[in-house]
Amino acid sequence: MNYQKLDAALASALNQVQNSDAQSLTVFIHTEPVLDATAIDVLEKIGVNDVTPGKNIFTATLSANAISQLSAQPWVQHIRLSQQLNFVNTKLNFKKLSV
């Protein structure tokens, strides 16, 4: 595994994975802008959908083993963990803001 291509959140999540074959991590895969047929085949085999020419950011839910294999590919620039975003409470108390 090439940890230099992983963000800190993904590296931490990989350390907590119980089953390295279970597809449990949703990630963003950043690749070189132009992929050859072999790279496209690798992405499709691990479960990446919508691999089209000219696209260089892909989303997929992968296993720790698949992430390890991808990180070793020279055409993969980096892999980031997709994280659940929480809404910020935007309700304002206008009484406090009045002049």
PDB file of C-alpha atoms in Angstrom:
ATOM      1  CA  MET A   1       0.000   0.000   0.000  1.00  0.00           C
ATOM      2  CA  ASN A   2       1.286   3.428  -0.936  1.00  0.00           C
ATOM      3  CA  TYR A   3       0.239   5.575   2.041  1.00  0.00           C
ATOM      4  CA  GLN A   4       1.556   8.710   0.327  1.00  0.00           C
ATOM      5  CA  LYS A   5      -1.457   8.569  -2.002  1.00  0.00           C
ATOM      6  CA  LEU A   6      -3.995   8.311   0.852  1.00  0.00           C
ATOM      7  CA  ASP A   7      -5.409  11.177   2.874  1.00  0.00           C
ATOM      8  CA  ALA A   8      -5.118  11.019   6.666  1.00  0.00           C
ATOM      9  CA  ALA A   9      -8.784  10.144   7.201  1.00  0.00           C
ATOM     10  CA  LEU A  10      -8.568   7.194   4.820  1.00  0.00           C
ATOM     11  CA  ALA A  11      -5.328   5.908   6.361  1.00  0.00           C
ATOM     12  CA  SER A  12      -6.961   6.048   9.781  1.00  0.00           C
ATOM     13  CA  ALA A  13     -10.126   4.316   8.538  1.00  0.00           C
ATOM     14  CA  LEU A  14      -8.055   1.535   6.957  1.00  0.00           C
ATOM     15  CA  ASN A  15      -6.486   0.794  10.346  1.00  0.00           C
ATOM     16  CA  GLN A  16      -9.969   0.201  11.783  1.00  0.00           C
ATOM     17  CA  VAL A  17     -11.220  -2.165   9.062  1.00  0.00           C
ATOM     18  CA  GLN A  18     -12.102  -5.622  10.424  1.00  0.00           C
ATOM     19  CA  ASN A  19     -12.564  -7.449   7.111  1.00  0.00           C
ATOM     20  CA  SER A  20     -10.171  -6.295   4.401  1.00  0.00           C
ATOM     21  CA  ASP A  21     -12.304  -7.895   1.670  1.00  0.00           C
ATOM     22  CA  ALA A  22     -15.572  -6.148   2.606  1.00  0.00           C
ATOM     23  CA  GLN A  23     -16.507  -3.127   0.513  1.00  0.00           C
ATOM     24  CA  SER A  24     -16.912  -0.690   3.365  1.00  0.00           C
ATOM     25  CA  LEU A  25     -15.094   2.523   2.459  1.00  0.00           C
ATOM     26  CA  THR A  26     -16.500   5.123   0.101  1.00  0.00           C
ATOM     27  CA  VAL A  27     -13.661   6.985  -1.564  1.00  0.00           C
ATOM     28  CA  PHE A  28     -12.803   9.544  -4.220  1.00  0.00           C
ATOM     29  CA  ILE A  29     -10.165   8.268  -6.630  1.00  0.00           C
ATOM     30  CA  HIS A  30      -8.135  10.971  -8.383  1.00  0.00           C
ATOM     31  CA  THR A  31      -6.317   9.729 -11.476  1.00  0.00           C
ATOM     32  CA  GLU A  32      -4.257  11.123 -14.299  1.00  0.00           C
ATOM     33  CA  PRO A  33      -6.400  12.997 -16.840  1.00  0.00           C
ATOM     34  CA  VAL A  34      -5.935  10.429 -19.616  1.00  0.00           C
ATOM     35  CA  LEU A  35      -6.376   6.753 -18.730  1.00  0.00           C
ATOM     36  CA  ASP A  36      -5.321   3.892 -20.966  1.00  0.00           C
ATOM     37  CA  ALA A  37      -7.404   0.750 -21.532  1.00  0.00           C
ATOM     38  CA  THR A  38      -5.581  -1.156 -18.770  1.00  0.00           C
ATOM     39  CA  ALA A  39      -6.344   1.537 -16.176  1.00  0.00           C
ATOM     40  CA  ILE A  40      -9.998   1.638 -17.216  1.00  0.00           C
ATOM     41  CA  ASP A  41     -10.170  -2.144 -16.938  1.00  0.00           C
ATOM     42  CA  VAL A  42      -8.663  -2.082 -13.424  1.00  0.00           C
ATOM     43  CA  LEU A  43     -11.173   0.545 -12.266  1.00  0.00           C
ATOM     44  CA  GLU A  44     -14.129  -1.351 -13.702  1.00  0.00           C
ATOM     45  CA  LYS A  45     -12.992  -4.668 -12.181  1.00  0.00           C
ATOM     46  CA  ILE A  46     -12.839  -3.233  -8.670  1.00  0.00           C
ATOM     47  CA  GLY A  47     -16.335  -1.798  -9.004  1.00  0.00           C
ATOM     48  CA  VAL A  48     -15.952   1.781 -10.194  1.00  0.00           C
ATOM     49  CA  ASN A  49     -18.939   2.799 -12.317  1.00  0.00           C
ATOM     50  CA  ASP A  50     -19.091   5.348 -15.126  1.00  0.00           C
ATOM     51  CA  VAL A  51     -15.439   5.155 -16.179  1.00  0.00           C
ATOM     52  CA  THR A  52     -15.425   7.411 -19.217  1.00  0.00           C
ATOM     53  CA  PRO A  53     -12.604   9.062 -21.174  1.00  0.00           C
ATOM     54  CA  GLY A  54     -11.719  12.538 -19.955  1.00  0.00           C
ATOM     55  CA  LYS A  55     -12.931  11.893 -16.424  1.00  0.00           C
ATOM     56  CA  ASN A  56     -10.301  11.809 -13.684  1.00  0.00           C
ATOM     57  CA  ILE A  57     -12.251  11.740 -10.396  1.00  0.00           C
ATOM     58  CA  PHE A  58     -14.261   8.650  -9.536  1.00  0.00           C
ATOM     59  CA  THR A  59     -16.368   7.647  -6.541  1.00  0.00           C
ATOM     60  CA  ALA A  60     -16.619   4.062  -5.359  1.00  0.00           C
ATOM     61  CA  THR A  61     -17.233   1.947  -2.277  1.00  0.00           C
ATOM     62  CA  LEU A  62     -14.199  -0.298  -1.995  1.00  0.00           C
ATOM     63  CA  SER A  63     -12.542  -2.846   0.243  1.00  0.00           C
ATOM     64  CA  ALA A  64      -9.239  -2.207   1.984  1.00  0.00           C
ATOM     65  CA  ASN A  65      -7.619  -4.686  -0.406  1.00  0.00           C
ATOM     66  CA  ALA A  66      -8.918  -2.805  -3.469  1.00  0.00           C
ATOM     67  CA  ILE A  67      -7.645   0.491  -2.038  1.00  0.00           C
ATOM     68  CA  SER A  68      -4.244  -1.104  -1.486  1.00  0.00           C
ATOM     69  CA  GLN A  69      -4.157  -2.312  -5.098  1.00  0.00           C
ATOM     70  CA  LEU A  70      -5.235   1.076  -6.431  1.00  0.00           C
ATOM     71  CA  SER A  71      -2.678   2.991  -4.386  1.00  0.00           C
ATOM     72  CA  ALA A  72       0.083   0.980  -6.080  1.00  0.00           C
ATOM     73  CA  GLN A  73      -1.021   2.033  -9.580  1.00  0.00           C
ATOM     74  CA  PRO A  74       1.176   4.748 -11.151  1.00  0.00           C
ATOM     75  CA  TRP A  75      -1.834   6.458 -12.787  1.00  0.00           C
ATOM     76  CA  VAL A  76      -3.600   6.980  -9.415  1.00  0.00           C
ATOM     77  CA  GLN A  77      -2.647  10.377  -8.008  1.00  0.00           C
ATOM     78  CA  HIS A  78      -4.432  10.142  -4.648  1.00  0.00           C
ATOM     79  CA  ILE A  79      -7.399   8.560  -2.868  1.00  0.00           C
ATOM     80  CA  ARG A  80      -9.572  10.434  -0.356  1.00  0.00           C
ATOM     81  CA  LEU A  81     -12.159   9.127   2.070  1.00  0.00           C
ATOM     82  CA  SER A  82     -15.674  10.382   1.460  1.00  0.00           C
ATOM     83  CA  GLN A  83     -17.110  11.559   4.746  1.00  0.00           C
ATOM     84  CA  GLN A  84     -20.638  12.177   5.933  1.00  0.00           C
ATOM     85  CA  LEU A  85     -21.269  15.896   6.190  1.00  0.00           C
ATOM     86  CA  ASN A  86     -23.473  17.282   8.934  1.00  0.00           C
ATOM     87  CA  PHE A  87     -25.685  20.293   8.487  1.00  0.00           C
ATOM     88  CA  VAL A  88     -24.812  23.340  10.531  1.00  0.00           C
ATOM     89  CA  ASN A  89     -27.709  24.769  12.470  1.00  0.00           C
ATOM     90  CA  THR A  90     -28.376  27.896  10.448  1.00  0.00           C
ATOM     91  CA  LYS A  91     -31.429  29.017  12.395  1.00  0.00           C
ATOM     92  CA  LEU A  92     -30.687  32.529  13.552  1.00  0.00           C
ATOM     93  CA  ASN A  93     -32.104  34.234  16.579  1.00  0.00           C
ATOM     94  CA  PHE A  94     -33.044  37.603  15.077  1.00  0.00           C
ATOM     95  CA  LYS A  95     -33.823  39.116  18.489  1.00  0.00           C
ATOM     96  CA  LYS A  96     -30.156  38.906  19.367  1.00  0.00           C
ATOM     97  CA  LEU A  97     -29.130  40.431  16.045  1.00  0.00           C
ATOM     98  CA  SER A  98     -31.480  43.434  16.090  1.00  0.00           C
ATOM     99  CA  VAL A  99     -29.997  46.858  16.624  1.00  0.00           C
TER     100      VAL A  99
END
